[in-house]
Amino acid sequence: CGAFSYFVTAPFHLLKTLRQAEPVRPDINVSAKLSDVRNVLRGSAPVSMRGALFSCGQMLGYDGLKSTAKAHGFEDGPSLHLISSVAASFGASALSAPADLLVARYMSMASPGSLTAVVREIYDESGVRGFWRGWSVSFIRLTPVMITYSTVYEQLRYRSGLGYLN
């Protein structure tokens, strides 16, 4: 689900990335990059990978922690939803961090290159840890969203008589 959604929206992600890179990379011609279908789909693979990893991390974090906690006697309720939301944020940001970095670097390259070259460049600069550059910022940015979304969603379900998610 995450991979497909991100693939469909990849051109918009490209446009956003190019517009953000424009002030510091005046050599990027946004109009020219968007005039060719191959360029419009540029980055769709790492963006799709990011979507899949993000969704996987979110679901594993939320459902995994919630199910495990309930199996160990924790009561299903707002406190568990809050903690599970933080776990979802951690999982989503941790798993998608390498793809986030690849997407940003790949889409803002001045001339067409390969994902392999981008991976090699990141590794040569910082080693394996370099793929998680910016992870903490992503986690901090994402946590309030996850807490709000998941907790409110669970409460709306409960209050409307549907019960909490199992």
C-alpha positions as a Markdown table, in Angstrom:
| # | Residue | x | y | z |
|---|---|---|---|---|
| 1 | Cys | 0.0 | 0.0 | 0.0 |
| 2 | Gly | 2.7 | 2.5 | 1.0 |
| 3 | Ala | 4.9 | 1.6 | -2.0 |
| 4 | Phe | 2.1 | 2.0 | -4.5 |
| 5 | Ser | 0.9 | 5.3 | -3.1 |
| 6 | Tyr | 4.4 | 6.7 | -3.1 |
| 7 | Phe | 5.0 | 5.6 | -6.7 |
| 8 | Val | 1.9 | 7.3 | -7.9 |
| 9 | Thr | 2.8 | 10.5 | -6.1 |
| 10 | Ala | 6.6 | 10.4 | -7.0 |
| 11 | Pro | 6.3 | 13.2 | -9.6 |
| 12 | Phe | 5.0 | 15.5 | -6.9 |
| 13 | His | 7.8 | 14.5 | -4.6 |
| 14 | Leu | 10.3 | 15.3 | -7.4 |
| 15 | Leu | 8.8 | 18.7 | -8.0 |
| 16 | Lys | 8.9 | 19.5 | -4.2 |
| 17 | Thr | 12.5 | 18.3 | -4.0 |
| 18 | Leu | 13.6 | 20.3 | -7.0 |
| 19 | Arg | 11.8 | 23.5 | -5.8 |
| 20 | Gln | 13.5 | 23.1 | -2.4 |
| 21 | Ala | 16.9 | 22.6 | -4.0 |
| 22 | Glu | 16.6 | 25.5 | -6.5 |
| 23 | Pro | 18.0 | 28.3 | -4.3 |
| 24 | Val | 21.1 | 26.4 | -3.4 |
| 25 | Arg | 21.4 | 24.6 | -6.8 |
| 26 | Pro | 20.7 | 27.2 | -9.5 |
| 27 | Asp | 22.1 | 24.8 | -12.1 |
| 28 | Ile | 19.0 | 22.7 | -11.8 |
| 29 | Asn | 16.5 | 23.5 | -14.5 |
| 30 | Val | 13.2 | 22.5 | -13.0 |
| 31 | Ser | 11.1 | 23.0 | -16.2 |
| 32 | Ala | 13.6 | 20.9 | -18.3 |
| 33 | Lys | 13.6 | 18.1 | -15.7 |
| 34 | Leu | 9.8 | 18.0 | -15.7 |
| 35 | Ser | 9.4 | 18.0 | -19.5 |
| 36 | Asp | 10.5 | 14.4 | -20.0 |
| 37 | Val | 8.5 | 11.4 | -18.7 |
| 38 | Arg | 11.7 | 9.6 | -17.7 |
| 39 | Asn | 12.7 | 12.6 | -15.6 |
| 40 | Val | 9.2 | 12.8 | -14.1 |
| 41 | Leu | 9.5 | 9.2 | -12.9 |
| 42 | Arg | 13.1 | 9.8 | -11.7 |
| 43 | Gly | 13.3 | 8.7 | -8.1 |
| 44 | Ser | 10.1 | 6.7 | -8.2 |
| 45 | Ala | 12.0 | 3.6 | -7.1 |
| 46 | Pro | 13.6 | 5.1 | -3.9 |
| 47 | Val | 10.3 | 7.0 | -3.2 |
| 48 | Ser | 8.4 | 3.7 | -3.4 |
| 49 | Met | 10.9 | 2.0 | -1.3 |
| 50 | Arg | 10.6 | 4.8 | 1.3 |
| 51 | Gly | 6.8 | 4.4 | 1.3 |
| 52 | Ala | 7.0 | 0.6 | 1.8 |
| 53 | Leu | 9.6 | 1.0 | 4.6 |
| 54 | Phe | 7.7 | 3.8 | 6.3 |
| 55 | Ser | 4.4 | 1.9 | 6.3 |
| 56 | Cys | 6.1 | -1.3 | 7.5 |
| 57 | Gly | 7.9 | 0.6 | 10.3 |
| 58 | Gln | 4.7 | 2.3 | 11.3 |
| 59 | Met | 2.6 | -0.9 | 11.4 |
| 60 | Leu | 5.3 | -3.0 | 13.1 |
| 61 | Gly | 5.8 | -0.2 | 15.7 |
| 62 | Tyr | 2.2 | 0.4 | 16.5 |
| 63 | Asp | 0.6 | -3.0 | 16.1 |
| 64 | Gly | 3.7 | -4.8 | 17.3 |
| 65 | Leu | 4.0 | -2.9 | 20.5 |
| 66 | Lys | 0.2 | -2.8 | 21.1 |
| 67 | Ser | -0.2 | -6.6 | 20.5 |
| 68 | Thr | 2.8 | -7.5 | 22.6 |
| 69 | Ala | 1.7 | -5.2 | 25.5 |
| 70 | Lys | -1.9 | -6.6 | 25.5 |
| 71 | Ala | -0.5 | -10.1 | 25.5 |
| 72 | His | 1.5 | -9.2 | 28.6 |
| 73 | Gly | -1.6 | -7.9 | 30.4 |
| 74 | Phe | -1.6 | -4.2 | 29.5 |
| 75 | Glu | -5.0 | -2.7 | 29.2 |
| 76 | Asp | -6.1 | -1.4 | 25.8 |
| 77 | Gly | -6.7 | 2.3 | 26.1 |
| 78 | Pro | -5.3 | 5.8 | 25.6 |
| 79 | Ser | -2.0 | 5.2 | 27.4 |
| 80 | Leu | -1.2 | 2.2 | 25.4 |
| 81 | His | -2.2 | 4.1 | 22.2 |
| 82 | Leu | 0.1 | 6.9 | 23.1 |
| 83 | Ile | 3.1 | 4.6 | 23.7 |
| 84 | Ser | 2.3 | 2.6 | 20.6 |
| 85 | Ser | 2.2 | 5.8 | 18.6 |
| 86 | Val | 5.7 | 6.7 | 19.7 |
| 87 | Ala | 6.8 | 3.2 | 18.7 |
| 88 | Ala | 5.2 | 3.7 | 15.3 |
| 89 | Ser | 7.1 | 6.9 | 14.9 |
| 90 | Phe | 10.3 | 5.3 | 15.8 |
| 91 | Gly | 9.8 | 2.4 | 13.4 |
| 92 | Ala | 8.6 | 4.5 | 10.5 |
| 93 | Ser | 11.5 | 7.0 | 10.8 |
| 94 | Ala | 14.2 | 4.4 | 11.5 |
| 95 | Leu | 13.2 | 2.1 | 8.6 |
| 96 | Ser | 12.6 | 4.9 | 6.1 |
| 97 | Ala | 15.7 | 7.1 | 6.9 |
| 98 | Pro | 18.1 | 5.5 | 4.4 |
| 99 | Ala | 15.5 | 5.8 | 1.6 |
| 100 | Asp | 14.8 | 9.4 | 2.6 |
| 101 | Leu | 18.4 | 10.3 | 2.2 |
| 102 | Leu | 18.7 | 8.4 | -1.1 |
| 103 | Val | 15.6 | 10.2 | -2.4 |
| 104 | Ala | 16.8 | 13.7 | -1.4 |
| 105 | Arg | 20.3 | 13.1 | -2.9 |
| 106 | Tyr | 19.1 | 11.3 | -6.1 |
| 107 | Met | 16.3 | 13.7 | -7.0 |
| 108 | Ser | 18.4 | 16.8 | -6.5 |
| 109 | Met | 21.4 | 15.6 | -8.6 |
| 110 | Ala | 22.2 | 18.2 | -11.3 |
| 111 | Ser | 22.7 | 15.5 | -14.0 |
| 112 | Pro | 21.3 | 12.0 | -14.2 |
| 113 | Gly | 23.1 | 9.4 | -12.2 |
| 114 | Ser | 22.5 | 6.1 | -10.7 |
| 115 | Leu | 21.2 | 5.1 | -7.3 |
| 116 | Thr | 24.2 | 2.9 | -6.9 |
| 117 | Ala | 26.5 | 5.9 | -7.3 |
| 118 | Val | 24.4 | 7.8 | -4.6 |
| 119 | Val | 24.7 | 4.8 | -2.2 |
| 120 | Arg | 28.4 | 4.6 | -2.8 |
| 121 | Glu | 28.8 | 8.3 | -2.2 |
| 122 | Ile | 26.9 | 8.3 | 1.1 |
| 123 | Tyr | 28.8 | 5.2 | 2.3 |
| 124 | Asp | 32.2 | 6.7 | 1.3 |
| 125 | Glu | 31.4 | 9.9 | 3.2 |
| 126 | Ser | 30.0 | 8.5 | 6.4 |
| 127 | Gly | 29.9 | 4.7 | 6.3 |
| 128 | Val | 26.8 | 2.8 | 7.2 |
| 129 | Arg | 25.7 | 5.3 | 9.9 |
| 130 | Gly | 25.5 | 8.0 | 7.2 |
| 131 | Phe | 22.3 | 6.4 | 5.8 |
| 132 | Trp | 20.5 | 7.5 | 9.0 |
| 133 | Arg | 21.6 | 11.2 | 8.8 |
| 134 | Gly | 18.6 | 13.3 | 9.8 |
| 135 | Trp | 16.8 | 10.4 | 11.4 |
| 136 | Ser | 16.4 | 12.1 | 14.8 |
| 137 | Val | 14.8 | 15.2 | 13.1 |
| 138 | Ser | 12.4 | 12.9 | 11.3 |
| 139 | Phe | 11.5 | 11.1 | 14.5 |
| 140 | Ile | 10.9 | 14.4 | 16.4 |
| 141 | Arg | 8.8 | 15.8 | 13.5 |
| 142 | Leu | 6.8 | 12.6 | 13.0 |
| 143 | Thr | 6.0 | 11.7 | 16.7 |
| 144 | Pro | 3.3 | 14.4 | 17.3 |
| 145 | Val | 1.6 | 13.4 | 14.1 |
| 146 | Met | 1.6 | 9.7 | 15.0 |
| 147 | Ile | 0.4 | 10.4 | 18.5 |
| 148 | Thr | -2.4 | 12.7 | 17.3 |
| 149 | Tyr | -3.5 | 10.4 | 14.5 |
| 150 | Ser | -3.4 | 7.1 | 16.2 |
| 151 | Thr | -4.8 | 8.2 | 19.6 |
| 152 | Val | -7.6 | 10.2 | 18.0 |
| 153 | Tyr | -8.5 | 7.4 | 15.6 |
| 154 | Glu | -8.6 | 4.8 | 18.3 |
| 155 | Gln | -10.8 | 7.1 | 20.5 |
| 156 | Leu | -13.2 | 7.8 | 17.6 |
| 157 | Arg | -13.6 | 4.1 | 17.0 |
| 158 | Tyr | -14.2 | 3.4 | 20.6 |
| 159 | Arg | -16.7 | 6.3 | 21.1 |
| 160 | Ser | -18.6 | 5.3 | 18.0 |
| 161 | Gly | -19.1 | 1.8 | 19.3 |
| 162 | Leu | -16.6 | 0.0 | 17.1 |
| 163 | Gly | -14.1 | -0.7 | 19.9 |
| 164 | Tyr | -10.4 | -0.3 | 19.8 |
| 165 | Leu | -8.3 | -1.9 | 16.9 |
| 166 | Asn | -7.3 | -5.4 | 17.7 |
